[in-house]
Structure formats: C-alpha cells, structure tokens
XYZ file of C-alpha atoms in Angstrom:
308
model
C 174.322 15.365 55.860
C 173.869 18.240 58.290
C 170.525 20.005 58.600
C 169.860 23.156 60.620
C 166.392 24.108 61.814
C 166.103 27.711 62.995
C 163.266 28.128 65.465
C 162.684 25.437 68.109
C 158.987 26.133 68.515
C 156.279 23.620 67.698
C 156.896 23.584 63.920
C 160.698 23.564 64.197
C 160.772 20.816 66.818
C 158.262 18.739 64.854
C 160.397 19.191 61.734
C 163.538 18.075 63.599
C 161.690 15.054 64.998
C 160.454 13.847 61.586
C 163.886 14.343 59.996
C 165.543 12.373 62.798
C 163.008 9.541 62.675
C 163.553 9.146 58.918
C 167.257 8.609 59.784
C 168.825 10.085 56.616
C 170.730 12.977 58.259
C 173.845 12.587 60.390
C 173.080 15.719 62.425
C 170.221 18.119 63.026
C 171.048 21.432 64.704
C 168.083 23.090 66.396
C 168.667 26.818 67.030
C 166.541 29.304 68.960
C 167.027 32.732 70.533
C 165.394 31.692 73.822
C 168.062 30.616 76.304
C 168.137 26.849 76.815
C 164.971 26.237 74.782
C 166.557 24.494 71.784
C 168.894 22.569 74.088
C 165.910 21.270 76.039
C 163.975 20.300 72.924
C 167.058 18.557 71.492
C 167.659 16.616 74.692
C 164.014 15.539 74.862
C 164.133 14.382 71.236
C 167.444 12.551 71.702
C 165.867 10.614 74.563
C 163.438 9.150 72.007
C 166.277 7.867 69.769
C 166.456 4.381 71.289
C 162.657 4.187 71.344
C 162.196 5.319 67.740
C 165.302 3.619 66.352
C 167.254 6.522 64.871
C 170.926 7.487 65.028
C 170.649 11.112 63.879
C 172.361 13.414 66.374
C 170.178 16.352 67.438
C 172.018 19.339 68.911
C 170.358 22.373 70.476
C 172.013 25.810 70.540
C 171.033 29.278 71.714
C 171.605 31.833 68.942
C 175.105 30.545 68.066
C 175.257 30.274 64.291
C 178.849 29.007 64.368
C 177.368 25.653 65.455
C 175.410 25.574 62.164
C 178.587 25.773 60.049
C 178.727 23.596 56.932
C 175.010 22.823 56.965
C 173.808 21.266 53.720
C 170.197 22.343 54.268
C 168.702 24.959 56.585
C 165.042 25.401 57.478
C 163.762 28.781 58.666
C 160.680 28.417 60.876
C 161.406 31.363 63.162
C 158.965 34.223 63.570
C 155.678 34.808 65.335
C 152.945 32.233 64.662
C 149.373 33.063 63.705
C 146.749 33.670 66.331
C 143.029 33.045 65.719
C 141.632 35.570 63.222
C 145.048 36.575 61.893
C 146.039 36.198 58.262
C 149.517 35.058 57.287
C 150.057 38.461 55.653
C 149.633 40.267 58.975
C 152.880 38.723 60.221
C 155.047 40.480 57.645
C 156.454 43.370 59.707
C 158.050 41.319 62.478
C 158.876 38.204 60.481
C 160.628 40.023 57.620
C 163.284 41.363 59.987
C 163.747 37.955 61.588
C 164.039 36.068 58.274
C 166.506 38.609 56.862
C 168.796 38.299 59.907
C 168.504 34.512 60.075
C 169.235 33.915 56.379
C 172.350 36.133 56.392
C 173.631 34.456 59.586
C 173.133 30.996 58.091
C 174.891 31.843 54.817
C 177.825 33.421 56.679
C 178.648 29.985 58.136
C 177.298 27.777 55.315
C 177.758 29.606 51.986
C 176.541 26.608 49.937
C 173.451 25.915 52.010
C 170.021 25.209 50.527
C 167.415 27.274 52.410
C 163.820 26.182 52.986
C 161.585 29.026 54.153
C 158.568 28.199 56.336
C 158.004 31.544 58.122
C 154.851 33.406 57.084
C 153.840 35.086 54.862
C 155.874 32.328 53.229
C 155.904 33.387 49.551
C 156.959 36.910 50.491
C 159.592 35.665 52.976
C 161.003 33.414 50.223
C 161.125 36.424 47.886
C 162.894 38.401 50.630
C 165.654 35.758 50.861
C 166.123 36.008 47.075
C 166.405 39.798 47.256
C 168.741 40.004 50.252
C 171.180 37.117 49.671
C 173.456 35.921 46.886
C 172.244 32.324 46.936
C 171.360 30.878 43.514
C 167.607 30.665 42.884
C 167.570 26.860 42.930
C 168.807 26.906 46.541
C 165.950 29.024 47.927
C 162.703 27.107 48.430
C 159.421 28.108 50.036
C 157.480 25.382 51.852
C 153.742 25.810 51.456
C 152.481 23.746 48.563
C 153.581 20.430 50.106
C 151.536 21.224 53.217
C 148.559 22.598 51.293
C 148.568 19.527 49.038
C 148.573 17.220 52.065
C 145.546 19.081 53.406
C 143.896 18.860 49.981
C 144.406 15.073 49.897
C 143.009 14.792 53.426
C 139.849 16.625 52.363
C 139.579 14.614 49.127
C 139.854 11.305 50.997
C 137.233 12.538 53.454
C 134.822 13.439 50.642
C 135.494 10.210 48.739
C 135.325 8.060 51.898
C 138.527 6.506 50.555
C 141.897 5.611 52.107
C 144.245 8.531 51.702
C 146.810 6.288 49.979
C 144.309 6.013 47.107
C 144.202 9.782 46.584
C 146.520 12.180 44.779
C 146.212 15.927 44.289
C 148.178 19.155 44.239
C 147.778 22.762 45.356
C 149.661 25.552 43.581
C 149.564 29.338 43.942
C 150.154 31.481 46.989
C 150.278 30.007 50.492
C 147.340 32.032 51.797
C 143.676 31.478 52.596
C 142.647 33.227 49.384
C 145.646 32.512 47.152
C 145.723 28.714 47.086
C 144.721 27.023 43.828
C 143.702 23.394 44.540
C 143.882 21.607 41.187
C 140.620 19.669 41.358
C 140.809 18.942 37.614
C 144.084 17.033 38.136
C 143.112 15.234 41.352
C 142.726 11.450 41.123
C 141.659 8.398 43.061
C 143.916 5.539 41.985
C 144.489 7.277 38.600
C 140.765 7.960 38.044
C 139.756 11.633 38.052
C 137.894 12.489 41.267
C 135.235 14.234 39.168
C 134.039 10.705 38.322
C 133.110 10.257 41.987
C 132.292 13.744 43.298
C 129.924 16.442 42.101
C 131.228 19.861 41.089
C 129.653 21.363 44.219
C 131.365 18.802 46.483
C 134.703 19.384 44.760
C 134.299 23.116 45.260
C 133.651 22.525 48.964
C 136.806 20.387 49.164
C 138.782 23.221 47.566
C 137.380 25.831 49.961
C 138.016 23.626 53.021
C 141.599 23.137 51.806
C 142.218 26.865 51.448
C 141.188 27.575 55.048
C 142.940 24.456 56.371
C 145.482 26.424 58.382
C 142.957 28.941 59.690
C 140.634 26.114 60.760
C 143.400 24.583 62.864
C 144.496 27.949 64.261
C 140.930 28.558 65.450
C 140.790 25.128 67.117
C 144.300 25.154 68.600
C 144.732 28.840 69.401
C 147.998 28.855 67.427
C 149.423 27.525 64.155
C 149.469 23.785 63.413
C 152.756 21.887 63.700
C 152.498 18.145 62.924
C 151.612 18.470 59.226
C 153.923 21.483 58.623
C 156.807 19.594 60.251
C 156.116 16.489 58.172
C 155.866 18.560 54.976
C 159.245 20.196 55.642
C 160.859 16.832 56.374
C 159.604 15.550 53.009
C 161.325 18.408 51.173
C 164.526 18.004 53.187
C 164.648 14.264 52.496
C 164.027 14.755 48.763
C 167.043 17.095 48.602
C 169.307 15.185 50.988
C 168.671 11.829 49.298
C 168.558 13.239 45.741
C 165.121 11.693 45.236
C 164.035 13.812 42.231
C 160.531 14.014 43.716
C 157.938 16.521 42.520
C 156.515 18.871 45.133
C 154.697 22.177 44.713
C 157.120 24.735 46.199
C 157.429 28.499 46.199
C 160.179 29.387 43.761
C 161.297 32.487 41.891
C 159.592 32.535 38.494
C 161.093 34.166 35.415
C 158.375 33.737 32.812
C 157.094 30.327 33.862
C 153.309 30.243 34.205
C 153.366 33.745 32.615
C 154.716 35.193 35.877
C 157.881 37.200 36.541
C 159.830 38.350 39.599
C 157.609 36.545 42.085
C 157.919 33.558 44.401
C 154.800 31.412 44.270
C 153.912 27.736 44.475
C 154.392 25.631 41.334
C 155.451 21.990 40.835
C 159.216 21.473 40.959
C 161.638 18.545 40.933
C 163.698 18.417 44.135
C 167.123 16.779 44.243
C 170.646 17.335 45.565
C 170.854 20.736 43.837
C 167.612 21.956 45.383
C 165.080 22.958 42.753
C 166.348 21.095 39.695
C 163.416 21.809 37.387
C 160.194 23.794 37.296
C 157.458 21.546 35.904
C 155.021 23.147 33.496
C 151.571 21.554 33.750
C 148.497 22.471 31.679
C 145.935 24.576 33.523
C 142.328 25.230 32.621
C 141.324 28.809 31.869
C 139.704 29.031 35.302
C 142.886 27.761 36.986
C 145.015 30.224 34.995
C 142.760 33.065 36.128
C 142.975 31.934 39.765
C 146.766 31.668 39.479
C 147.004 35.230 38.158
C 144.713 36.461 40.937
C 146.849 34.634 43.502
C 150.004 36.223 42.066
C 148.483 39.696 42.382
C 147.839 39.024 46.071
C 151.422 37.875 46.623
C 152.817 40.917 44.782
C 150.686 43.188 46.945
C 152.219 41.645 50.066
C 155.708 41.836 48.530
C 155.130 45.565 48.121
C 155.099 45.896 51.908
C 158.704 44.712 52.142
C 161.497 47.168 52.831
C 164.456 45.777 50.861
C-alpha cells in the first residue's frame, strides 16, 4: 500500500505522521515544490519510527512525481492556507491552478489512484478534479465532513460535559463557515438523542460553534489548523486502504442524490477499497433539507468562479 501526500506543510506532514503511526501503509511519499522541504520533514518523521513503533517508510521528494508512481491513494493538501479573516472561498484563484496541475501529474504516474482532496475551497476543488480528469467518480473524494464531524463531536461533548467516546454526530453540506449542516437531530450520546440532554438553544450554539471551527482556530493560530485535518485524512485513507467499509461524510459528485445534481458536496458515504462504494441516503428534516439546498447554492456559486 503506497500513499502519496502532496504538500509537506503542516496539514500534509501531520497527515503523513498519522498514516505512518497507524502502520497500515508500506510507504508514504511526501512531495513538495520547496527544495529539500519534504525530504527534511520525511527524515524528521522517520526518526520517530523507533519511538512510535511503526515500519512505514516515509520518503520526501521535491516536485518529482515519478517517485509517486503506482500510488494506491494520493492526498492533495497543496495550496495556500487561510489567514485570519479569510474565507475558504477566497483561496480559489491560486489553489485551482495548483490542484489542476497536481491531480494531472499524479494520474500520469498512477492512473488507478484514488484521490483525496483537502485543498480549499474543498468542495469546489473536488469538483475541479472531476471536471479535469478521467478518474471514475468513486475515486475522487473531498475531505471536509470527517473533520467537521470531529469538531461537531468535540463541541457536543463539551456541551454535554461527557467523554467524547460517548458522543456521535455528523456534519453534511459544504465545507464552509456558512455551508455546514450539523445534524443535531441525529446526534446521540450513547444512542440517546442529545436533545434529551440539551436545550434547543444550546444545540443551536453547538451547531454555530462547529461551523466556525476552522475560522476560530485560524484566528488563534494565525494559520489553518493541522492536527485534526491530518487525523481526519488519515481516517479516510485507512478506511480505503484496509477496506473497512466505514461511513464518513465526504464530498462526492451527486447525480440526483439528496435532490442535487452536478455538484460535489458532503454526504455520508461508505469507504472501502474502491473508494466511495455507496452514497448513504439518510432522512433529513424539512429544516435540514432547506439548509442543504442553501449550502448547495453557495457551493455552486463558488464553482462558477472556476475556469475549466
């Protein structure tokens, strides 16, 4: 199992670290355009192997896609990160060109690769890969919902004053501060609906805090977060590599599901060795359906800025 991570910045390096520590891949290739940067990150990570007990080989390369040949899975994290006050949508101009070049370079050397897109605006970048490559739709996955759901569960556990292992919840919709749809009606604490424990006002606050989870961290850190995004990516990679058949909310190309067409947006999917193996249709309340449609309109507006 060979995994390539394009972009050796904070998110990419964190992603490579979590994949290596989980010890399911034989090799992780870390690629960056900055001379020596990926090599340095790879060396630093490999020096933790004996300490963290993994045998995954991590290789760093500078802009040489031939070293990524025959990758089973590739993760695209490259692009400029958010700065305080920036929306994910404001990154589109620069990041679209980067993602287009990266995806074509990856596929040239690994025609059967499964691509996971992390670069923002993520839903639109995932759509761009669909429009500019010949990969089947099940092999193009946008990572946003897994991260947003982790942030949702963090906020739920905080509100419930409960251990996070007791809490389950999911976020669908667009990966943006306004487009996320935290499914409070489906959220549970040990199989009991959280509405049994929290007021409607408190649940609404949890949802709002979830939606600005990335912006909150960007304001505190001065740049995008990396630990949780890296962990979220590693979860998707492991589900595919180990054929786990796990359900994650991921950005995928919809063709009528959830009454949406020709759009990549976050919905629950089953992930296995073939990538997205099934789109899971879950019942939504009328309010959730309305929010999902509103989210889709926002994503389509951003997609309209693409030059493809």
